[in-house]
Amino acid sequence: MAPKPKAILFDLDDTLLNTYRHQNPEELWREVIEQYAHVANDTDGAALANAIQQSAKRIWESLLESKKQRWQSMGEIRRSIVRRAFEDIGQKNDDGADHLADTFTKRREDSFHLADGALKTLNHLREANIRLALVTNGASTSQRWKIDRFNLEHHFDHIQIEEEAGFGKPDPRAYHHAMETLETEAASTWMIGDNYHWEVEAPQDHGIFAIWYNPTNLDVPEDAARDPNHAVEHHDAIIDLFEASRRER
Ligand SMILES: [Mg+2]
């Protein structure tokens, strides 16, 4: 059975907020490239599409190597990718490239939306006086932008963003710092998120009750060391589990 929680740590991306981080954005790229192909004097956009793919591969590889640049926003990274692609097909045009990249970024961001039932769950837990933390990896600018846009800040006692904190999941400090701030202990803490390693396995290593948020019903990864303490496909199931844990006592 689930222990009655005093505090709950929530992941943001693809848990409270659908950003479709793991979804292949190929179709959106295709649409935006088609719209801007003429800017690169590329009739059908095929050369540009190929150049963007190659440039993205190179730039992501170098970003992953150099930790220095890891807090660049996705928007900036996309601009670099597309600028380089224009150059690679002999059509250097930074303004045109930026327009294309920004159109992609805008359309991608416009598709972000709160997960079904997420606010209801946060409100329910809040009314029950559960201490809540948002523990999210990533850059301050991009994560703060999402938190502001969806007015999430007031739902939480503590907001912990990797760049601001100086550490992120699965670093043990990410979990311990959040629990210290909420004045809770692992035995009465839940963590909820979609990333099997960051929000299930790592928190479980520290004795936290881990709930895998798995709306698309994925299988437990083959290399997983253990099963989650609990798995849910919808936020409403978190409320059900919480109410069951309250009845236990
Ligand atoms: Mg996530």
GROMACS .gro file of C-alpha atoms and ligand atoms in nm:
model
  250
    1MET     CA    1   0.000   0.000   0.000
    2ALA     CA    2   0.102   0.357  -0.055
    3PRO     CA    3   0.228   0.537   0.254
    4LYS     CA    4   0.025   0.844   0.342
    5PRO     CA    5   0.230   1.133   0.202
    6LYS     CA    6   0.326   1.449   0.382
    7ALA     CA    7   0.486   1.586   0.066
    8ILE     CA    8   0.484   1.512  -0.305
    9LEU     CA    9   0.750   1.598  -0.564
   10PHE     CA   10   0.615   1.652  -0.913
   11ASP     CA   11   0.795   1.648  -1.245
   12LEU     CA   12   0.688   1.918  -1.494
   13ASP     CA   13   0.748   1.820  -1.857
   14ASP     CA   14   0.519   1.549  -1.985
   15THR     CA   15   0.380   1.495  -1.637
   16LEU     CA   16   0.190   1.812  -1.544
   17LEU     CA   17   0.247   1.972  -1.882
   18ASN     CA   18   0.223   1.794  -2.216
   19THR     CA   19   0.522   1.910  -2.419
   20TYR     CA   20   0.552   1.591  -2.622
   21ARG     CA   21   0.926   1.597  -2.566
   22HIS     CA   22   0.956   1.239  -2.679
   23GLN     CA   23   0.738   1.274  -2.983
   24ASN     CA   24   0.916   1.300  -3.313
   25PRO     CA   25   0.859   1.653  -3.442
   26GLU     CA   26   0.931   1.555  -3.803
   27GLU     CA   27   0.589   1.646  -3.933
   28LEU     CA   28   0.603   1.997  -3.787
   29TRP     CA   29   0.953   2.046  -3.931
   30ARG     CA   30   0.824   1.934  -4.271
   31GLU     CA   31   0.538   2.185  -4.264
   32VAL     CA   32   0.754   2.477  -4.153
   33ILE     CA   33   1.033   2.396  -4.401
   34GLU     CA   34   0.778   2.380  -4.683
   35GLN     CA   35   0.649   2.722  -4.582
   36TYR     CA   36   1.001   2.872  -4.585
   37ALA     CA   37   1.174   2.674  -4.862
   38HIS     CA   38   1.152   2.969  -5.103
   39VAL     CA   39   1.356   3.181  -4.858
   40ALA     CA   40   1.642   2.935  -4.909
   41ASN     CA   41   1.579   2.923  -5.287
   42ASP     CA   42   1.501   2.557  -5.245
   43THR     CA   43   1.199   2.469  -5.455
   44ASP     CA   44   1.065   2.169  -5.268
   45GLY     CA   45   1.255   2.213  -4.941
   46ALA     CA   46   1.426   1.874  -4.971
   47ALA     CA   47   1.781   2.011  -4.964
   48LEU     CA   48   1.698   2.241  -4.674
   49ALA     CA   49   1.526   1.961  -4.480
   50ASN     CA   50   1.830   1.739  -4.523
   51ALA     CA   51   2.068   2.021  -4.425
   52ILE     CA   52   1.864   2.096  -4.110
   53GLN     CA   53   1.871   1.730  -4.012
   54GLN     CA   54   2.250   1.712  -4.052
   55SER     CA   55   2.307   2.044  -3.878
   56ALA     CA   56   2.083   1.944  -3.586
   57LYS     CA   57   2.278   1.623  -3.544
   58ARG     CA   58   2.612   1.806  -3.535
   59ILE     CA   59   2.495   2.087  -3.307
   60TRP     CA   60   2.328   1.853  -3.057
   61GLU     CA   61   2.641   1.638  -3.045
   62SER     CA   62   2.859   1.937  -2.968
   63LEU     CA   63   2.609   2.072  -2.711
   64LEU     CA   64   2.606   1.741  -2.529
   65GLU     CA   65   2.986   1.745  -2.518
   66SER     CA   66   3.023   2.101  -2.391
   67LYS     CA   67   2.833   2.145  -2.068
   68LYS     CA   68   2.900   2.518  -2.094
   69GLN     CA   69   2.620   2.571  -2.342
   70ARG     CA   70   2.363   2.341  -2.192
   71TRP     CA   71   2.140   2.622  -2.064
   72GLN     CA   72   2.078   2.768  -2.407
   73SER     CA   73   1.707   2.781  -2.480
   74MET     CA   74   1.560   2.547  -2.739
   75GLY     CA   75   1.469   2.856  -2.943
   76GLU     CA   76   1.834   2.970  -2.956
   77ILE     CA   77   1.955   2.621  -3.037
   78ARG     CA   78   1.705   2.593  -3.323
   79ARG     CA   79   1.823   2.927  -3.462
   80SER     CA   80   2.183   2.801  -3.470
   81ILE     CA   81   2.074   2.478  -3.635
   82VAL     CA   82   1.879   2.649  -3.911
   83ARG     CA   83   2.139   2.924  -3.969
   84ARG     CA   84   2.401   2.657  -4.023
   85ALA     CA   85   2.172   2.462  -4.255
   86PHE     CA   86   2.115   2.769  -4.474
   87GLU     CA   87   2.494   2.817  -4.493
   88ASP     CA   88   2.551   2.451  -4.576
   89ILE     CA   89   2.331   2.473  -4.886
   90GLY     CA   90   2.507   2.793  -4.993
   91GLN     CA   91   2.216   3.024  -4.897
   92LYS     CA   92   2.348   3.207  -4.590
   93ASN     CA   93   2.056   3.419  -4.463
   94ASP     CA   94   2.047   3.459  -4.086
   95ASP     CA   95   1.720   3.656  -4.080
   96GLY     CA   96   1.544   3.405  -4.300
   97ALA     CA   97   1.684   3.119  -4.094
   98ASP     CA   98   1.571   3.281  -3.769
   99HIS     CA   99   1.220   3.328  -3.906
  100LEU     CA  100   1.198   2.961  -3.992
  101ALA     CA  101   1.339   2.850  -3.656
  102ASP     CA  102   1.115   3.088  -3.460
  103THR     CA  103   0.806   2.973  -3.648
  104PHE     CA  104   0.887   2.616  -3.553
  105THR     CA  105   0.949   2.714  -3.188
  106LYS     CA  106   0.627   2.914  -3.169
  107ARG     CA  107   0.416   2.635  -3.316
  108ARG     CA  108   0.575   2.380  -3.087
  109GLU     CA  109   0.518   2.598  -2.781
  110ASP     CA  110   0.160   2.668  -2.886
  111SER     CA  111   0.096   2.295  -2.867
  112PHE     CA  112   0.199   2.276  -2.499
  113HIS     CA  113  -0.097   2.224  -2.267
  114LEU     CA  114  -0.167   2.113  -1.914
  115ALA     CA  115  -0.217   1.741  -1.878
  116ASP     CA  116  -0.577   1.637  -1.833
  117GLY     CA  117  -0.664   1.644  -1.463
  118ALA     CA  118  -0.331   1.796  -1.354
  119LEU     CA  119  -0.477   2.110  -1.195
  120LYS     CA  120  -0.756   1.916  -1.029
  121THR     CA  121  -0.495   1.689  -0.871
  122LEU     CA  122  -0.277   1.978  -0.752
  123ASN     CA  123  -0.579   2.155  -0.602
  124HIS     CA  124  -0.700   1.838  -0.434
  125LEU     CA  125  -0.361   1.774  -0.271
  126ARG     CA  126  -0.323   2.136  -0.173
  127GLU     CA  127  -0.663   2.137   0.000
  128ALA     CA  128  -0.549   1.829   0.191
  129ASN     CA  129  -0.245   2.030   0.313
  130ILE     CA  130   0.010   1.819   0.131
  131ARG     CA  131   0.336   2.004   0.073
  132LEU     CA  132   0.415   2.016  -0.297
  133ALA     CA  133   0.736   2.070  -0.490
  134LEU     CA  134   0.799   2.103  -0.859
  135VAL     CA  135   1.132   1.938  -0.937
  136THR     CA  136   1.227   1.994  -1.297
  137ASN     CA  137   1.542   1.958  -1.502
  138GLY     CA  138   1.643   2.213  -1.760
  139ALA     CA  139   1.720   2.580  -1.807
  140SER     CA  140   1.577   2.851  -1.587
  141THR     CA  141   1.440   3.061  -1.874
  142SER     CA  142   1.252   2.785  -2.048
  143GLN     CA  143   1.114   2.622  -1.732
  144ARG     CA  144   1.013   2.959  -1.576
  145TRP     CA  145   0.843   3.050  -1.903
  146LYS     CA  146   0.627   2.737  -1.884
  147ILE     CA  147   0.553   2.785  -1.513
  148ASP     CA  148   0.441   3.144  -1.577
  149ARG     CA  149   0.246   3.068  -1.889
  150PHE     CA  150   0.041   2.802  -1.712
  151ASN     CA  151   0.027   2.992  -1.383
  152LEU     CA  152   0.166   2.700  -1.185
  153GLU     CA  153   0.379   2.874  -0.925
  154HIS     CA  154   0.112   2.927  -0.660
  155HIS     CA  155   0.036   2.554  -0.650
  156PHE     CA  156   0.378   2.477  -0.500
  157ASP     CA  157   0.565   2.531  -0.175
  158HIS     CA  158   0.894   2.486  -0.357
  159ILE     CA  159   1.003   2.516  -0.718
  160GLN     CA  160   1.336   2.360  -0.803
  161ILE     CA  161   1.482   2.406  -1.150
  162GLU     CA  162   1.805   2.231  -1.242
  163GLU     CA  163   1.992   2.538  -1.368
  164GLU     CA  164   1.893   2.749  -1.067
  165ALA     CA  165   1.961   2.476  -0.810
  166GLY     CA  166   2.293   2.373  -0.963
  167PHE     CA  167   2.187   2.008  -0.969
  168GLY     CA  168   1.909   1.806  -1.128
  169LYS     CA  169   1.757   1.460  -1.133
  170PRO     CA  170   1.897   1.193  -1.095
  171ASP     CA  171   2.158   1.362  -0.872
  172PRO     CA  172   2.067   1.259  -0.513
  173ARG     CA  173   2.085   1.626  -0.411
  174ALA     CA  174   1.783   1.700  -0.630
  175TYR     CA  175   1.561   1.478  -0.414
  176HIS     CA  176   1.721   1.551  -0.078
  177HIS     CA  177   1.720   1.926  -0.124
  178ALA     CA  178   1.352   1.923  -0.219
  179MET     CA  179   1.265   1.708   0.085
  180GLU     CA  180   1.467   1.927   0.321
  181THR     CA  181   1.294   2.237   0.190
  182LEU     CA  182   0.953   2.075   0.240
  183GLU     CA  183   1.060   1.945   0.581
  184THR     CA  184   0.968   1.592   0.495
  185GLU     CA  185   1.138   1.253   0.497
  186ALA     CA  186   1.157   0.994   0.223
  187ALA     CA  187   0.918   0.757   0.404
  188SER     CA  188   0.638   1.015   0.378
  189THR     CA  189   0.724   1.150   0.033
  190TRP     CA  190   0.593   1.058  -0.308
  191MET     CA  191   0.755   1.141  -0.640
  192ILE     CA  192   0.546   1.148  -0.958
  193GLY     CA  193   0.684   1.169  -1.311
  194ASP     CA  194   0.709   1.020  -1.657
  195ASN     CA  195   1.085   0.959  -1.671
  196TYR     CA  196   1.151   0.607  -1.550
  197HIS     CA  197   1.507   0.672  -1.441
  198TRP     CA  198   1.465   1.020  -1.289
  199GLU     CA  199   1.127   0.980  -1.124
  200VAL     CA  200   1.104   0.610  -1.047
  201GLU     CA  201   1.440   0.438  -1.003
  202ALA     CA  202   1.646   0.725  -0.859
  203PRO     CA  203   1.387   0.839  -0.600
  204GLN     CA  204   1.329   0.476  -0.498
  205ASP     CA  205   1.702   0.450  -0.425
  206HIS     CA  206   1.642   0.713  -0.157
  207GLY     CA  207   1.333   0.548  -0.013
  208ILE     CA  208   1.079   0.773  -0.181
  209PHE     CA  209   0.748   0.618  -0.294
  210ALA     CA  210   0.769   0.648  -0.673
  211ILE     CA  211   0.466   0.678  -0.897
  212TRP     CA  212   0.528   0.639  -1.266
  213TYR     CA  213   0.307   0.870  -1.469
  214ASN     CA  214   0.259   0.667  -1.784
  215PRO     CA  215  -0.029   0.809  -1.990
  216THR     CA  216   0.065   0.623  -2.307
  217ASN     CA  217   0.087   0.289  -2.131
  218LEU     CA  218   0.453   0.212  -2.208
  219ASP     CA  219   0.618  -0.106  -2.083
  220VAL     CA  220   0.860  -0.082  -1.793
  221PRO     CA  221   1.203  -0.034  -1.962
  222GLU     CA  222   1.385  -0.364  -2.014
  223ASP     CA  223   1.692  -0.248  -1.826
  224ALA     CA  224   1.487  -0.130  -1.527
  225ALA     CA  225   1.620  -0.256  -1.196
  226ARG     CA  226   1.272  -0.278  -1.043
  227ASP     CA  227   0.905  -0.198  -1.087
  228PRO     CA  228   0.761   0.138  -0.984
  229ASN     CA  229   0.583   0.148  -0.648
  230HIS     CA  230   0.274   0.245  -0.843
  231ALA     CA  231   0.186   0.350  -1.198
  232VAL     CA  232  -0.094   0.574  -1.323
  233GLU     CA  233  -0.224   0.654  -1.669
  234HIS     CA  234  -0.422   0.959  -1.564
  235HIS     CA  235  -0.394   1.226  -1.294
  236ASP     CA  236  -0.728   1.124  -1.145
  237ALA     CA  237  -0.566   0.798  -1.037
  238ILE     CA  238  -0.326   0.998  -0.820
  239ILE     CA  239  -0.621   1.140  -0.628
  240ASP     CA  240  -0.764   0.789  -0.588
  241LEU     CA  241  -0.434   0.658  -0.456
  242PHE     CA  242  -0.399   0.953  -0.221
  243GLU     CA  243  -0.749   0.904  -0.082
  244ALA     CA  244  -0.679   0.532  -0.034
  245SER     CA  245  -0.358   0.615   0.154
  246ARG     CA  246  -0.552   0.850   0.382
  247ARG     CA  247  -0.804   0.580   0.465
  248GLU     CA  248  -0.525   0.344   0.566
  249ARG     CA  249  -0.461   0.533   0.886
  250MG      MG  250   0.914   1.462  -1.757
   0.00000   0.00000   0.00000
